[in-house]
Coordinates of C-alpha atoms in Angstrom, one line a residue:
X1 CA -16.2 -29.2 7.9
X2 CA -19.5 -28.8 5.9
X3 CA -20.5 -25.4 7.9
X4 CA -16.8 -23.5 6.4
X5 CA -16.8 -25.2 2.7
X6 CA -19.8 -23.8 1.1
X7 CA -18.5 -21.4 -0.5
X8 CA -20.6 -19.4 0.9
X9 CA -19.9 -15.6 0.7
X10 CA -18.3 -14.7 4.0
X11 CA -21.0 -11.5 4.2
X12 CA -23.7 -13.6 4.6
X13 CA -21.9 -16.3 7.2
X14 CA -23.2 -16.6 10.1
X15 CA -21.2 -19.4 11.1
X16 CA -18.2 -16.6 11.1
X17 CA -19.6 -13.6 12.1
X18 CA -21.5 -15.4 15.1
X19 CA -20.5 -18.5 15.9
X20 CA -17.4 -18.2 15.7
X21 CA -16.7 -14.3 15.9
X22 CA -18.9 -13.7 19.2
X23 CA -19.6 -16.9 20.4
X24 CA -16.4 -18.7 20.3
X25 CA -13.5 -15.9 20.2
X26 CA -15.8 -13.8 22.4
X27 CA -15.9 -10.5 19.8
X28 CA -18.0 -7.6 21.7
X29 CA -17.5 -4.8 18.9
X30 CA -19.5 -4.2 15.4
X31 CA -19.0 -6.0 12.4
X32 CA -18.9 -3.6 9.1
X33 CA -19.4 -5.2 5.9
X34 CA -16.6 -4.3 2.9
X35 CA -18.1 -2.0 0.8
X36 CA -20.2 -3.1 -1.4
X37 CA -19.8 -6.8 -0.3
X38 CA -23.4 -6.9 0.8
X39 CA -24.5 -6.2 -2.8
X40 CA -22.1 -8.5 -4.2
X41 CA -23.9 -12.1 -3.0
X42 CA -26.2 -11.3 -5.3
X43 CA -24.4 -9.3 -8.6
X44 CA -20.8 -11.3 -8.5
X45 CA -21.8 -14.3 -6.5
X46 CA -25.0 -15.1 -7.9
X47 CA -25.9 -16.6 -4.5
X48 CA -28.8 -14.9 -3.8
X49 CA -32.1 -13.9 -5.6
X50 CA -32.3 -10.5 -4.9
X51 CA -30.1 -7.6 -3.4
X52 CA -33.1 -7.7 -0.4
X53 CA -32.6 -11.4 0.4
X54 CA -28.9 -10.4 0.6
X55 CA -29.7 -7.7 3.1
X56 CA -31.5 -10.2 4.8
X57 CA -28.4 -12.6 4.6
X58 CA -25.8 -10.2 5.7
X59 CA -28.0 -8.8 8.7
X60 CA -29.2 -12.1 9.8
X61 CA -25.8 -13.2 9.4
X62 CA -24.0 -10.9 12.5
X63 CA -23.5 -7.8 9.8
X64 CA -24.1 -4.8 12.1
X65 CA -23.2 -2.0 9.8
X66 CA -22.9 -1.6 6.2
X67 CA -20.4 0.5 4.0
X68 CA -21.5 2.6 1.0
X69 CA -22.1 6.0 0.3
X70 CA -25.4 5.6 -1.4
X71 CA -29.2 7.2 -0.8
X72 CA -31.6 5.1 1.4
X73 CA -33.2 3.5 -1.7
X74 CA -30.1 0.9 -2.2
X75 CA -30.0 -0.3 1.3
X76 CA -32.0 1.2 4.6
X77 CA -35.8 1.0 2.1
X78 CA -35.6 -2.7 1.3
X79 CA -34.4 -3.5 4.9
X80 CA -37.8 -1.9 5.8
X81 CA -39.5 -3.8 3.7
X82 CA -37.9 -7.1 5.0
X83 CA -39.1 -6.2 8.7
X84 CA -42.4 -5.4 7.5
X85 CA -42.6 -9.1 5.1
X86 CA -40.7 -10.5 8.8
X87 CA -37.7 -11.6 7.0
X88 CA -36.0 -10.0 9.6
X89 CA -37.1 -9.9 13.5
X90 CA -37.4 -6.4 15.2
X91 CA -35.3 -8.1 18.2
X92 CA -32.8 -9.3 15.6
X93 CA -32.3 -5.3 14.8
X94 CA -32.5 -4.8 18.4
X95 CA -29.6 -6.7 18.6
X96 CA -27.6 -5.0 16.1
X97 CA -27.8 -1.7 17.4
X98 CA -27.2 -3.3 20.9
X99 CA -23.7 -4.3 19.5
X100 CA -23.1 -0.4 18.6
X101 CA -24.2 1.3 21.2
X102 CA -22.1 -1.0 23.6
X103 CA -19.1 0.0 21.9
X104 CA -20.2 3.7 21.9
X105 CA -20.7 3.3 26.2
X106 CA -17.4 1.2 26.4
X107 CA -15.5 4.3 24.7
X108 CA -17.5 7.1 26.7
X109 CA -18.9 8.6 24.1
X110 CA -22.3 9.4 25.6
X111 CA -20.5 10.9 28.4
X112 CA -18.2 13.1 25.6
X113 CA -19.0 12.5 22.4
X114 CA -15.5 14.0 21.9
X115 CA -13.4 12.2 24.1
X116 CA -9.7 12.0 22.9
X117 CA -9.7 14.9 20.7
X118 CA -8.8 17.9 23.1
X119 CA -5.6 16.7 23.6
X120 CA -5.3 14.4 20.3
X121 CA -2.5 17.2 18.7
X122 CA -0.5 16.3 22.1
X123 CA -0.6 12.4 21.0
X124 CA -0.2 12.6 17.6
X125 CA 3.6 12.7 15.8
X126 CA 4.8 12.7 19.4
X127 CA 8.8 12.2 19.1
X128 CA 8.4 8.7 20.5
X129 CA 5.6 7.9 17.9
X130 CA 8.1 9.3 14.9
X131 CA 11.4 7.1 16.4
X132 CA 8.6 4.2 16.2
X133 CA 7.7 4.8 12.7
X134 CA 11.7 5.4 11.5
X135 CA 12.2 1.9 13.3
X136 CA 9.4 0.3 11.2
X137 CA 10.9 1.3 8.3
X138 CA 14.5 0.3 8.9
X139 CA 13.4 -3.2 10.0
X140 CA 10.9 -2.9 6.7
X141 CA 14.2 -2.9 4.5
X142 CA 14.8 -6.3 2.7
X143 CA 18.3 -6.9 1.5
X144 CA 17.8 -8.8 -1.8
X145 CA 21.2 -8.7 -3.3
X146 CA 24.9 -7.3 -2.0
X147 CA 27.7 -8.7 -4.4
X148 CA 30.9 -7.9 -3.9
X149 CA 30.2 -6.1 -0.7
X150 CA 29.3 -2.9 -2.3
X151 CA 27.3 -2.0 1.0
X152 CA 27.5 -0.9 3.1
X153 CA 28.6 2.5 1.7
X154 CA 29.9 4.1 4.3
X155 CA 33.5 3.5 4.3
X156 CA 33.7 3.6 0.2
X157 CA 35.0 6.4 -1.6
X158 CA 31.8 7.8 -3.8
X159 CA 32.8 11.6 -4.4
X160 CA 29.7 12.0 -6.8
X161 CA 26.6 10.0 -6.2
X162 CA 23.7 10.3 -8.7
X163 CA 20.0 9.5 -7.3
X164 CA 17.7 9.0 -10.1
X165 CA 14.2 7.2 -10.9
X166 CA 10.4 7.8 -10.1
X167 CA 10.5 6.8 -7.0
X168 CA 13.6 9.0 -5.8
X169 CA 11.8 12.1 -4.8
X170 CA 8.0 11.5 -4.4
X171 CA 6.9 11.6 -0.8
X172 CA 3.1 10.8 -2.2
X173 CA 4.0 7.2 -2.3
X174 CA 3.9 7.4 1.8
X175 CA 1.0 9.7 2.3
X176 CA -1.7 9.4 0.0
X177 CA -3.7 5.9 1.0
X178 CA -6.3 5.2 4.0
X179 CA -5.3 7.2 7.2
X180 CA -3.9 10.6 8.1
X181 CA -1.9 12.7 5.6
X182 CA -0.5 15.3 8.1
X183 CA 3.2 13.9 7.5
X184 CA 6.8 15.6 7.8
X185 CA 7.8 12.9 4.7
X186 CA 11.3 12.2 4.1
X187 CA 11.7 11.1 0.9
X188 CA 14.8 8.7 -0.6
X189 CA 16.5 11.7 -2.0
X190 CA 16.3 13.8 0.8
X191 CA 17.4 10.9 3.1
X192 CA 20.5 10.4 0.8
X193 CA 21.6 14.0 0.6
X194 CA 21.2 14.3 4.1
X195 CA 23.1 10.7 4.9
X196 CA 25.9 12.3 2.5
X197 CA 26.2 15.7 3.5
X198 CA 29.8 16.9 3.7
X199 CA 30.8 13.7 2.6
X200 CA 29.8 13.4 -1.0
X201 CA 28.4 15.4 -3.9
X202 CA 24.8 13.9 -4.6
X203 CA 23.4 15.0 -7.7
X204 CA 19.1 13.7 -8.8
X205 CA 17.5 13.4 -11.9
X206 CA 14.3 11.5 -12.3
X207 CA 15.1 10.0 -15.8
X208 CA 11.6 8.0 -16.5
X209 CA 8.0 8.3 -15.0
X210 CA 6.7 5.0 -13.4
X211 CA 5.2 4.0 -16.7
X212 CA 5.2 4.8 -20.4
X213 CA 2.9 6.2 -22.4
X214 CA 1.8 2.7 -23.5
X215 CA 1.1 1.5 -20.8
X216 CA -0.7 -0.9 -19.4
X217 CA -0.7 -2.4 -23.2
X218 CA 3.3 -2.3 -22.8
X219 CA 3.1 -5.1 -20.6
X220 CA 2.5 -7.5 -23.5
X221 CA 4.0 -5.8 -25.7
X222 CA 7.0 -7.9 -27.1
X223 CA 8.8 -5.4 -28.8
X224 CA 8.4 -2.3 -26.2
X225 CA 10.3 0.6 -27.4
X226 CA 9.6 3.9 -25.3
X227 CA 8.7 7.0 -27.3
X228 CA 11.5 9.9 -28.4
X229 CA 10.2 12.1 -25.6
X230 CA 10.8 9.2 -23.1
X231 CA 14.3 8.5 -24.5
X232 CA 15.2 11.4 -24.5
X233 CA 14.4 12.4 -21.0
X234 CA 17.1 9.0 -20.3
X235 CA 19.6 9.6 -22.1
X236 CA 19.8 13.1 -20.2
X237 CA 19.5 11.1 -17.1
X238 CA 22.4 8.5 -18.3
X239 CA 25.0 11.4 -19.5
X240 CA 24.3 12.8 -15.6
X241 CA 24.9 9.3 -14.8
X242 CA 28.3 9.0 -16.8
X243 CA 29.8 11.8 -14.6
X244 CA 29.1 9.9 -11.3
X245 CA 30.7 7.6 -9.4
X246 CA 27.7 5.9 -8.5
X247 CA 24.1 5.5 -9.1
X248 CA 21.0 4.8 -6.6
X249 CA 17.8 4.1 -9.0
X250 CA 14.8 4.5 -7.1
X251 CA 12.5 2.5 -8.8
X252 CA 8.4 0.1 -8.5
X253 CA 4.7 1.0 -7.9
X254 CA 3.0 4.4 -7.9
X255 CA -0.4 4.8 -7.0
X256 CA -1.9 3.8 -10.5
X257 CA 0.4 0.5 -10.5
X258 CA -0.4 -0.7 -7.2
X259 CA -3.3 -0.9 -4.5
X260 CA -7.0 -0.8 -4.5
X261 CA -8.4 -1.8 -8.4
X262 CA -4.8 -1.6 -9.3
X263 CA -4.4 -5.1 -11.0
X264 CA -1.6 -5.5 -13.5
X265 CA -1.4 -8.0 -16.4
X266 CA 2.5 -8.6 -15.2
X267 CA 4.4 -8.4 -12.0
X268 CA 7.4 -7.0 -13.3
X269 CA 8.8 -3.2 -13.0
X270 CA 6.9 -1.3 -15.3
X271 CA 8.2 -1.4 -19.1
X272 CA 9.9 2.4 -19.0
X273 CA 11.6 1.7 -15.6
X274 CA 13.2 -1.8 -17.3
X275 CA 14.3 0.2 -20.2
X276 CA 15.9 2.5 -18.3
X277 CA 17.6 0.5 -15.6
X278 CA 19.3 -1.3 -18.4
X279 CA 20.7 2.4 -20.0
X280 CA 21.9 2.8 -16.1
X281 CA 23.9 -0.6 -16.0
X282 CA 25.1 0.2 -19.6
X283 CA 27.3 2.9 -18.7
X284 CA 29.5 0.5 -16.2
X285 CA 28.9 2.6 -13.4
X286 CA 27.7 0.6 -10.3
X287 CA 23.8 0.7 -9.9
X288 CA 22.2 -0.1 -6.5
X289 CA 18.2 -0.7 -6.9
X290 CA 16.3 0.3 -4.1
X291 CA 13.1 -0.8 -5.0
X292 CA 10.0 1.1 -3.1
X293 CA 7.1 -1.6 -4.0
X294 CA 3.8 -3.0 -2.8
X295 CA 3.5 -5.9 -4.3
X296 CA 6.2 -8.6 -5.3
X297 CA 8.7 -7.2 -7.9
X298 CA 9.5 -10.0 -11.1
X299 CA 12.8 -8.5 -12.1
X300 CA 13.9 -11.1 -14.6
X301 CA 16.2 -9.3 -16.7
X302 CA 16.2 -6.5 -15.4
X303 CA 18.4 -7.2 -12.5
X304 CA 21.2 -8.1 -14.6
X305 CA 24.5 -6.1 -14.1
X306 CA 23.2 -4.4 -10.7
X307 CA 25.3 -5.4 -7.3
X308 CA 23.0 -4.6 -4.9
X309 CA 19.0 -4.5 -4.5
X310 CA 16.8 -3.1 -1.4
X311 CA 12.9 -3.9 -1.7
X312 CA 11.8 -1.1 0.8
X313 CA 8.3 -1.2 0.4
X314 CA 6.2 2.1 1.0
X315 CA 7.8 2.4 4.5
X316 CA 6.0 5.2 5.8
X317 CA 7.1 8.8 6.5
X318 CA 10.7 7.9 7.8
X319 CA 11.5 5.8 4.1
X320 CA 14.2 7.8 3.1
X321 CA 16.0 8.0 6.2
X322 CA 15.7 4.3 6.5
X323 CA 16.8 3.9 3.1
X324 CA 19.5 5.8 3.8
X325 CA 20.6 4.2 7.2
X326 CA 20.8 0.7 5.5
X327 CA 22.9 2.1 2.5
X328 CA 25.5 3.7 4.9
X329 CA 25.8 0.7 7.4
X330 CA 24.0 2.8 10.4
X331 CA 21.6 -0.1 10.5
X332 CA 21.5 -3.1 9.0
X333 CA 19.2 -4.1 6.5
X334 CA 17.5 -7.7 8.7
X335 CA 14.1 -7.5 7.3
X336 CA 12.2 -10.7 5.9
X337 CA 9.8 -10.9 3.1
X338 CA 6.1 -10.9 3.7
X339 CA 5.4 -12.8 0.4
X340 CA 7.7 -15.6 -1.3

């Protein structure tokens, strides 16, 4: 119980990254440290003197490869020094490039040190591969809320459908994090239109950005009012609204609100999108939510007035389609929170 309550930092473990990593659960690849997490047993954690003793920590620990894009100076020079002072053993490094070069035989890459990639365009967006990522999404879909029945949609009478919000039309919500960006994106409008076609006249507006110019301060702000150029941009949206039948607000995170050094002071919709969901409710037109989100959404409030809510999440290049499927009724909407 002692060896896993320390408190240790888990960079400098060896109890995880050997004991129980290799020697217990068997683990024959590479450990790479976070970036930065070497450096930060000694400059958050305060549990070591010096950033070389937490080189020494991490290597001695099982850490085979560090992250950072920094000059030799920050990491590979005081690791010399270490084996020269023998803080660390030459077999100990031994051992750590054992570990990379098994992976790099496993994989054949001293055979070809491009294996995979003359016929990678063959396995990549393959139509199988696209069905599986339209799939994800669908089963992604959360229904939150569906009063009344209101969905699904597909056997109501919505002549005019309005599709407004930040989120409505911007396919860099699925593309731009960690990973490839060579993406056919569909995004919730286009999924709409194309769910509607024929069927109903769907009109977009965006209405709001994903925040105010106040923001993040708007957050604690108890008085929030948006600026004249924000209302206005609204109330355009709402008189568009007032000649619908119906109105889908695509609404939640962009990159600035959520993901990597992203924190937020509240875990509610930004301040602009509140305000404005409220002008959309106000005009007695029924409001569906679909909320595209990467974090949990605090609506409070806000929800008041609106039938039906679907937390979507980023769900990939397929979202809108999804999205679309669930509001129609082609699939139905099964999916299961991944946070309470």
């Amino acid at each position: 119980a002692h060896a896993i309550s320390d408190g240790a930092a888990l960079t400098g473990r060896k109890y995880f990254l050997t004991d129980l990593l290799r020697d217990t659960y068997g683990f024959k690849g590479y450990v790479v440290s976070d970036s930065g997490a070497i450096w930060f047993q000694h400059v958050r954690h305060a549990q070591t003197e010096t950033v070389k003793e937490s080189i020494v920590r991490a290597v001695k620990a099982g850490t085979n490869v560090r992250t950072n894009f920094q000059q030799p100076e920050r990491y590979l020079d005081p690791l010399r020094e270490a084996i020269e002072e023998g803080l660390i053993s030459e077999e100990t490094i031994n051992g750590m490039v054992r570990d990379v070069l098994y992976v790099k035989f496993w994989m054949g890459l001293f055979d070809n040190p491009y294996i995979g990639l003359d016929d990678a365009p063959a396995r990549i967006r393959t139509t199988e591969a696209r069905e599986l990522a339209l799939q994800a999404a669908r089963e992604s879909v959360v229904l939150m809320r569906n009063r009344e029945s209101i969905l699904p949609l597909e056997s109501k009478q919505h002549k005019r459908i309005l599709v407004c919000g930040p989120s409505a039309n911007d396919a860099g919500l699925m593309q731009e994090h960690y990973g490839p960006h060579r993406s056919e994106i569909v995004t919730p409008l286009q999924g709409i239109q194309e769910a509607f076609k024929g069927r109903s006249q769907v009109e977009y507006i965006r209405g709001c950005d994903f925040f105010g110019e106040q923001f993040p301060e708007s957050d604690l702000l108890r008085n929030y009012q948006p600026s004249e150029k924000e209302l206005a941009a609204m109330d355009e949206a709402v008189a568009k609204a007032r000649q619908n039948d119906l109105i889908i607000a695509c609404m939640g995170d962009s990159l600035k609100t959520i993901g990597e050094s992203r924190s937020r002071t509240a875990m509610t919709l930004p301040r602009l999108q509140e305000v404005f969901l409220q002008k959309l409710v106000e005009t007695g037109k029924p409001v569906i939510l679909v909320l595209l989100n990467g974090r949990p959404v605090v609506l409070n409030d806000a929800q008041e007035g609106i039938p039906a809510i679907l937390s979507t999440f980023f769900a990939g290049e397929a979202a809108g389609t999804a999205i679309a499927d669930c509001l129609t009724g082609k699939y139905n909407p099964g999916g299961r929170l991944p946070y309470t």
